[in-house]
mmCIF file of C-alpha atoms in Angstrom:
data_model
loop_
_atom_site.group_PDB
_atom_site.id
_atom_site.type_symbol
_atom_site.label_atom_id
_atom_site.label_comp_id
_atom_site.label_asym_id
_atom_site.label_seq_id
_atom_site.Cartn_x
_atom_site.Cartn_y
_atom_site.Cartn_z
ATOM 1 C CA MET A 1 174.158 60.146 -111.553
ATOM 2 C CA THR A 2 173.390 58.641 -114.966
ATOM 3 C CA PRO A 3 173.758 54.855 -115.105
ATOM 4 C CA ALA A 4 176.468 53.509 -117.389
ATOM 5 C CA LEU A 5 175.370 52.169 -120.734
ATOM 6 C CA PRO A 6 175.869 48.465 -121.340
ATOM 7 C CA PRO A 7 179.031 47.727 -123.306
ATOM 8 C CA LEU A 8 178.985 47.091 -127.033
ATOM 9 C CA PRO A 9 181.323 44.563 -128.665
ATOM 10 C CA PRO A 10 184.790 46.112 -129.168
ATOM 11 C CA ALA A 11 184.635 45.722 -132.965
ATOM 12 C CA VAL A 12 181.360 47.672 -133.008
ATOM 13 C CA VAL A 13 182.833 50.386 -130.770
ATOM 14 C CA ASP A 14 185.775 50.697 -133.173
ATOM 15 C CA LEU A 15 183.388 50.981 -136.117
ATOM 16 C CA LEU A 16 181.241 53.606 -134.369
ATOM 17 C CA ASP A 17 184.401 55.555 -133.496
ATOM 18 C CA ALA A 18 185.567 55.439 -137.127
ATOM 19 C CA LEU A 19 182.161 56.715 -138.261
ATOM 20 C CA ASP A 20 182.049 59.411 -135.550
ATOM 21 C CA ALA A 21 178.661 58.070 -134.451
ATOM 22 C CA PRO A 22 176.719 60.515 -132.262
ATOM 23 C CA PRO A 23 176.119 59.714 -128.576
ATOM 24 C CA ARG A 24 172.375 59.303 -129.106
ATOM 25 C CA LEU A 25 172.944 56.547 -131.673
ATOM 26 C CA ARG A 26 175.561 54.828 -129.505
ATOM 27 C CA ALA A 27 173.164 54.823 -126.553
ATOM 28 C CA HIS A 28 170.324 53.382 -128.620
ATOM 29 C CA LEU A 29 172.527 50.639 -130.061
ATOM 30 C CA ALA A 30 173.865 49.738 -126.602
ATOM 31 C CA LEU A 31 170.372 49.437 -125.165
ATOM 32 C CA VAL A 32 169.049 47.355 -128.078
ATOM 33 C CA HIS A 33 172.142 45.135 -127.804
ATOM 34 C CA GLU A 34 171.464 44.629 -124.087
ATOM 35 C CA VAL A 35 167.806 43.714 -124.723
ATOM 36 C CA ALA A 36 168.873 41.304 -127.485
ATOM 37 C CA ALA A 37 171.346 39.625 -125.119
ATOM 38 C CA THR A 38 168.573 39.123 -122.567
ATOM 39 C CA ILE A 39 166.302 37.669 -125.249
ATOM 40 C CA ALA A 40 169.118 35.399 -126.491
ATOM 41 C CA ASP A 41 169.744 34.132 -122.949
ATOM 42 C CA HIS A 42 166.053 33.325 -122.525
ATOM 43 C CA CYS A 43 165.935 31.574 -125.905
ATOM 44 C CA ALA A 44 168.976 29.479 -125.008
ATOM 45 C CA ALA A 45 167.407 28.533 -121.668
ATOM 46 C CA THR A 46 164.260 27.343 -123.432
ATOM 47 C CA GLY A 47 166.162 25.373 -126.074
ATOM 48 C CA LEU A 48 165.623 27.642 -129.095
ATOM 49 C CA ASP A 49 168.592 27.242 -131.411
ATOM 50 C CA LEU A 50 169.744 30.556 -132.864
ATOM 51 C CA ASP A 51 172.838 32.325 -134.123
ATOM 52 C CA ARG A 52 173.673 34.332 -131.008
ATOM 53 C CA GLU A 53 176.677 36.043 -132.597
ATOM 54 C CA ALA A 54 174.578 37.291 -135.527
ATOM 55 C CA LEU A 55 171.712 38.344 -133.267
ATOM 56 C CA LEU A 56 173.976 40.396 -130.990
ATOM 57 C CA TYR A 57 175.994 41.935 -133.828
ATOM 58 C CA GLY A 58 172.772 42.795 -135.633
ATOM 59 C CA ALA A 59 171.328 44.439 -132.542
ATOM 60 C CA ALA A 60 174.540 46.425 -132.018
ATOM 61 C CA THR A 61 174.630 47.717 -135.611
ATOM 62 C CA HIS A 62 171.030 47.703 -136.871
ATOM 63 C CA ASP A 63 170.778 51.524 -137.083
ATOM 64 C CA ILE A 64 174.360 52.210 -138.188
ATOM 65 C CA GLY A 65 173.009 53.763 -141.388
ATOM 66 C CA LYS A 66 171.895 56.706 -139.271
ATOM 67 C CA THR A 67 175.523 57.845 -139.382
ATOM 68 C CA VAL A 68 174.816 58.457 -143.084
ATOM 69 C CA HIS A 69 171.275 59.763 -142.501
ATOM 70 C CA PRO A 70 171.489 61.586 -139.136
ATOM 71 C CA GLU A 71 168.129 63.283 -139.748
ATOM 72 C CA GLU A 72 166.576 59.878 -139.021
ATOM 73 C CA LEU A 73 167.935 59.952 -135.454
ATOM 74 C CA SER A 74 165.145 62.310 -134.467
ATOM 75 C CA GLY A 75 162.654 61.894 -137.297
ATOM 76 C CA PRO A 76 161.050 59.214 -139.403
ATOM 77 C CA GLY A 77 162.706 57.558 -142.339
ATOM 78 C CA SER A 78 164.041 54.332 -143.707
ATOM 79 C CA ALA A 79 166.929 55.520 -145.892
ATOM 80 C CA HIS A 80 169.290 54.416 -143.114
ATOM 81 C CA GLU A 81 168.375 50.753 -143.680
ATOM 82 C CA PRO A 82 169.957 50.150 -147.117
ATOM 83 C CA ALA A 83 172.669 52.718 -146.315
ATOM 84 C CA GLY A 84 173.653 50.841 -143.161
ATOM 85 C CA HIS A 85 173.733 47.526 -144.965
ATOM 86 C CA ALA A 86 175.922 48.985 -147.720
ATOM 87 C CA LEU A 87 178.214 50.647 -145.165
ATOM 88 C CA LEU A 88 178.764 47.381 -143.305
ATOM 89 C CA ARG A 89 179.341 45.368 -146.485
ATOM 90 C CA GLU A 90 181.821 47.988 -147.783
ATOM 91 C CA ARG A 91 183.766 47.534 -144.548
ATOM 92 C CA GLY A 92 183.958 43.768 -145.023
ATOM 93 C CA VAL A 93 181.214 42.691 -142.637
ATOM 94 C CA PRO A 94 179.793 39.341 -143.797
ATOM 95 C CA GLU A 95 176.207 39.320 -145.079
ATOM 96 C CA ARG A 96 175.043 37.089 -142.207
ATOM 97 C CA LEU A 97 175.923 39.966 -139.848
ATOM 98 C CA ALA A 98 175.271 42.983 -142.083
ATOM 99 C CA ARG A 99 171.729 41.966 -143.086
ATOM 100 C CA PHE A 100 170.181 43.295 -139.881
ATOM 101 C CA ALA A 101 170.876 46.897 -140.859
ATOM 102 C CA ARG A 102 168.600 46.352 -143.859
ATOM 103 C CA SER A 103 166.036 43.979 -142.329
ATOM 104 C CA HIS A 104 165.346 45.255 -138.793
ATOM 105 C CA ALA A 105 162.130 47.024 -139.788
ATOM 106 C CA SER A 106 160.843 44.190 -141.986
ATOM 107 C CA TRP A 107 158.604 42.263 -139.609
ATOM 108 C CA GLY A 108 156.333 40.916 -142.323
ATOM 109 C CA GLU A 109 158.837 40.032 -145.017
ATOM 110 C CA PRO A 110 158.790 36.439 -146.250
ATOM 111 C CA GLY A 111 161.852 34.492 -145.205
ATOM 112 C CA ALA A 112 162.699 36.606 -142.142
ATOM 113 C CA THR A 113 164.860 34.593 -139.769
ATOM 114 C CA VAL A 114 164.290 34.172 -136.053
ATOM 115 C CA GLU A 115 167.361 36.325 -135.445
ATOM 116 C CA GLU A 116 166.029 39.123 -137.664
ATOM 117 C CA LEU A 117 162.690 39.049 -135.868
ATOM 118 C CA LEU A 118 164.423 39.139 -132.485
ATOM 119 C CA VAL A 119 166.526 42.172 -133.472
ATOM 120 C CA SER A 120 163.284 43.867 -134.534
ATOM 121 C CA LEU A 121 161.700 42.950 -131.204
ATOM 122 C CA ALA A 122 164.700 44.223 -129.223
ATOM 123 C CA ASP A 123 164.561 47.490 -131.182
ATOM 124 C CA LYS A 124 160.922 47.988 -130.219
ATOM 125 C CA ALA A 125 161.342 47.046 -126.548
#
């Protein structure tokens, strides 16, 4: 029996449904979201102040651009990053939440926030 995937936020599930996101992408986003929640819990327990809502939304949607570039689900590429950001912004997602789709692979960029770095870490875990 395959274990159930951790739940994604309902708004993200609705968005993935509207985009007809493939099961592989949904599974990846659910797992990264779960890792990010664990990291956020640890950060809170140690007193690190962060935007938990943004961190978890970013983890749940960071690869959403792969609905536009499905070839990047099984191969290399970064076209999904700006595409995902644009997709989220076009659907009214605020920049503070949409930015993770563009920034999740930008470990070394100046000005990266703690939340952006933690989404990147959760994605690599």
